[in-house]
Amino acid sequence: MKSNESNKNLRRKQFGFLALLFVLMSQVLSAPTPSIYPVVNSALTQNSVSRNGLSAIFRMRLRQWQDGSPIIVFVLRDSNPLHKQFCKQVLNVFPHQMRRSWNKLVFSGTGQAPVTVASKEEMVDKIASTPGAIGYLSGEDITEDIKILIIK
């Protein structure tokens, strides 16, 4: 008799633990991921770009804005989590595919790789001070010195 009561208490504790674990996991899985935006120098007159156009810019195949001014691309290091996230979520490619594309341009002599910056703060500084510059940042890192380029 006492053993049955003990088993019931153990099962109640297990059920309570599993319910608590389920609630915690659902909160973790539903947490919003930081949004990443392509950002440009605030003097750029162009406010939007197509997804294919954005991909061409970061693949270093599109080299001029609509007004004819040169595009200067800034990226974070390949190992940076924001760079990986931007490549996967916005450009729909893996970072190593971007690197391979850039290496092909450089080694064939037909183009250049983007300028690599060391941090998000340097990304903000470079984009704010370079006409025609483009890069990417998460929403909380965007300042008034740069603007978001809308993806159509």
CSV table of C-alpha atoms in Angstrom, one decimal:
chain,number,residue,atom,x,y,z
A,1,MET,CA,0.0,0.0,0.0
A,2,LYS,CA,2.7,2.4,1.0
A,3,SER,CA,4.6,1.5,-2.2
A,4,ASN,CA,1.7,2.5,-4.4
A,5,GLU,CA,1.4,5.9,-2.7
A,6,SER,CA,5.2,6.4,-3.2
A,7,ASN,CA,4.9,5.6,-6.9
A,8,LYS,CA,2.0,8.1,-7.3
A,9,ASN,CA,4.1,10.8,-5.7
A,10,LEU,CA,7.1,10.0,-7.9
A,11,ARG,CA,4.9,10.2,-11.0
A,12,ARG,CA,3.3,13.5,-10.0
A,13,LYS,CA,6.8,14.9,-9.5
A,14,GLN,CA,7.9,13.6,-12.9
A,15,PHE,CA,4.8,15.0,-14.6
A,16,GLY,CA,5.4,18.4,-12.9
A,17,PHE,CA,9.0,18.4,-14.0
A,18,LEU,CA,8.1,17.5,-17.6
A,19,ALA,CA,5.3,20.2,-17.7
A,20,LEU,CA,7.8,22.8,-16.4
A,21,LEU,CA,10.4,21.6,-19.0
A,22,PHE,CA,7.8,21.9,-21.7
A,23,VAL,CA,6.9,25.5,-20.7
A,24,LEU,CA,10.5,26.6,-20.6
A,25,MET,CA,11.3,25.0,-24.0
A,26,SER,CA,8.3,26.6,-25.7
A,27,GLN,CA,9.5,30.0,-24.4
A,28,VAL,CA,13.0,29.4,-25.7
A,29,LEU,CA,11.9,28.2,-29.1
A,30,SER,CA,9.4,31.1,-29.5
A,31,ALA,CA,12.0,33.8,-28.6
A,32,PRO,CA,12.4,36.2,-31.5
A,33,THR,CA,15.7,36.0,-33.4
A,34,PRO,CA,17.4,39.3,-34.0
A,35,SER,CA,16.5,40.8,-37.4
A,36,ILE,CA,19.3,41.5,-39.8
A,37,TYR,CA,19.0,44.4,-42.3
A,38,PRO,CA,21.1,45.5,-45.2
A,39,VAL,CA,22.3,49.0,-44.3
A,40,VAL,CA,23.7,51.8,-46.5
A,41,ASN,CA,25.3,55.2,-46.2
A,42,SER,CA,22.5,57.7,-45.4
A,43,ALA,CA,23.4,59.9,-48.5
A,44,LEU,CA,22.4,57.1,-50.9
A,45,THR,CA,19.2,58.1,-52.7
A,46,GLN,CA,18.2,54.5,-53.4
A,47,ASN,CA,15.9,53.2,-50.7
A,48,SER,CA,15.2,49.7,-51.8
A,49,VAL,CA,16.7,46.7,-53.7
A,50,SER,CA,15.4,43.4,-55.0
A,51,ARG,CA,16.5,40.2,-53.3
A,52,ASN,CA,18.4,39.3,-56.4
A,53,GLY,CA,20.0,42.7,-56.6
A,54,LEU,CA,21.1,42.4,-53.0
A,55,SER,CA,22.6,39.0,-53.7
A,56,ALA,CA,24.4,40.4,-56.7
A,57,ILE,CA,25.8,43.2,-54.6
A,58,PHE,CA,27.2,40.9,-51.9
A,59,ARG,CA,28.5,38.5,-54.6
A,60,MET,CA,30.4,41.5,-55.9
A,61,ARG,CA,28.7,41.2,-59.3
A,62,LEU,CA,26.7,44.4,-59.2
A,63,ARG,CA,29.1,47.3,-58.7
A,64,GLN,CA,27.1,50.4,-59.2
A,65,TRP,CA,24.0,51.9,-57.6
A,66,GLN,CA,21.1,53.0,-59.8
A,67,ASP,CA,22.6,56.5,-59.8
A,68,GLY,CA,25.9,55.2,-61.2
A,69,SER,CA,27.9,55.7,-58.0
A,70,PRO,CA,30.2,52.8,-57.0
A,71,ILE,CA,29.1,50.2,-54.4
A,72,ILE,CA,31.5,49.6,-51.6
A,73,VAL,CA,30.6,46.4,-49.7
A,74,PHE,CA,31.6,45.8,-46.1
A,75,VAL,CA,31.3,42.4,-44.4
A,76,LEU,CA,32.2,40.9,-41.0
A,77,ARG,CA,34.7,38.0,-40.8
A,78,ASP,CA,33.5,34.7,-42.0
A,79,SER,CA,33.5,33.3,-38.5
A,80,ASN,CA,31.3,36.1,-37.1
A,81,PRO,CA,27.8,34.8,-36.1
A,82,LEU,CA,26.1,37.9,-37.6
A,83,HIS,CA,27.8,37.3,-40.9
A,84,LYS,CA,26.8,33.6,-40.9
A,85,GLN,CA,23.2,34.6,-40.0
A,86,PHE,CA,23.1,37.3,-42.8
A,87,CYS,CA,24.3,34.9,-45.4
A,88,LYS,CA,21.9,32.1,-44.4
A,89,GLN,CA,18.8,34.2,-43.6
A,90,VAL,CA,19.0,37.1,-46.1
A,91,LEU,CA,21.1,35.9,-49.0
A,92,ASN,CA,20.1,32.2,-48.7
A,93,VAL,CA,23.7,30.9,-49.1
A,94,PHE,CA,26.3,29.5,-46.7
A,95,PRO,CA,29.2,31.8,-45.8
A,96,HIS,CA,31.7,29.4,-47.4
A,97,GLN,CA,29.8,29.7,-50.7
A,98,MET,CA,30.2,33.5,-50.5
A,99,ARG,CA,33.9,33.1,-49.7
A,100,ARG,CA,34.4,30.7,-52.6
A,101,SER,CA,32.6,33.2,-54.9
A,102,TRP,CA,34.9,36.1,-53.7
A,103,ASN,CA,38.0,34.0,-54.0
A,104,LYS,CA,37.1,33.1,-57.6
A,105,LEU,CA,36.8,36.8,-58.5
A,106,VAL,CA,40.1,37.7,-56.8
A,107,PHE,CA,42.1,34.8,-58.2
A,108,SER,CA,40.8,35.2,-61.7
A,109,GLY,CA,41.5,38.9,-61.6
A,110,THR,CA,38.0,39.8,-62.5
A,111,GLY,CA,36.9,41.4,-59.3
A,112,GLN,CA,37.6,42.1,-55.7
A,113,ALA,CA,36.4,40.7,-52.4
A,114,PRO,CA,34.4,43.0,-50.1
A,115,VAL,CA,36.1,44.9,-47.4
A,116,THR,CA,36.2,43.0,-44.1
A,117,VAL,CA,35.7,44.8,-40.9
A,118,ALA,CA,36.5,43.5,-37.4
A,119,SER,CA,33.4,44.5,-35.5
A,120,LYS,CA,29.8,45.8,-35.8
A,121,GLU,CA,31.0,49.2,-34.5
A,122,GLU,CA,33.6,49.4,-37.3
A,123,MET,CA,30.9,48.4,-39.7
A,124,VAL,CA,28.7,51.4,-38.6
A,125,ASP,CA,31.7,53.8,-38.8
A,126,LYS,CA,32.8,52.6,-42.3
A,127,ILE,CA,29.2,52.7,-43.7
A,128,ALA,CA,28.5,56.1,-42.2
A,129,SER,CA,31.7,57.6,-43.6
A,130,THR,CA,31.9,56.0,-47.0
A,131,PRO,CA,29.6,57.2,-49.8
A,132,GLY,CA,27.9,54.2,-51.6
A,133,ALA,CA,28.7,51.8,-48.7
A,134,ILE,CA,26.6,48.8,-47.9
A,135,GLY,CA,26.8,46.3,-45.1
A,136,TYR,CA,24.5,44.6,-42.7
A,137,LEU,CA,23.6,44.9,-39.0
A,138,SER,CA,21.1,43.6,-36.5
A,139,GLY,CA,18.3,46.0,-35.6
A,140,GLU,CA,19.7,47.0,-32.3
A,141,ASP,CA,23.0,48.1,-33.8
A,142,ILE,CA,21.6,50.5,-36.4
A,143,THR,CA,22.2,54.1,-35.7
A,144,GLU,CA,21.0,57.4,-37.1
A,145,ASP,CA,24.1,57.7,-39.3
A,146,ILE,CA,23.1,54.9,-41.6
A,147,LYS,CA,19.8,53.7,-43.1
A,148,ILE,CA,18.1,50.4,-43.8
A,149,LEU,CA,17.9,49.3,-47.4
A,150,ILE,CA,14.5,47.8,-47.9
A,151,ILE,CA,14.4,44.5,-49.7
A,152,LYS,CA,11.5,44.4,-52.2
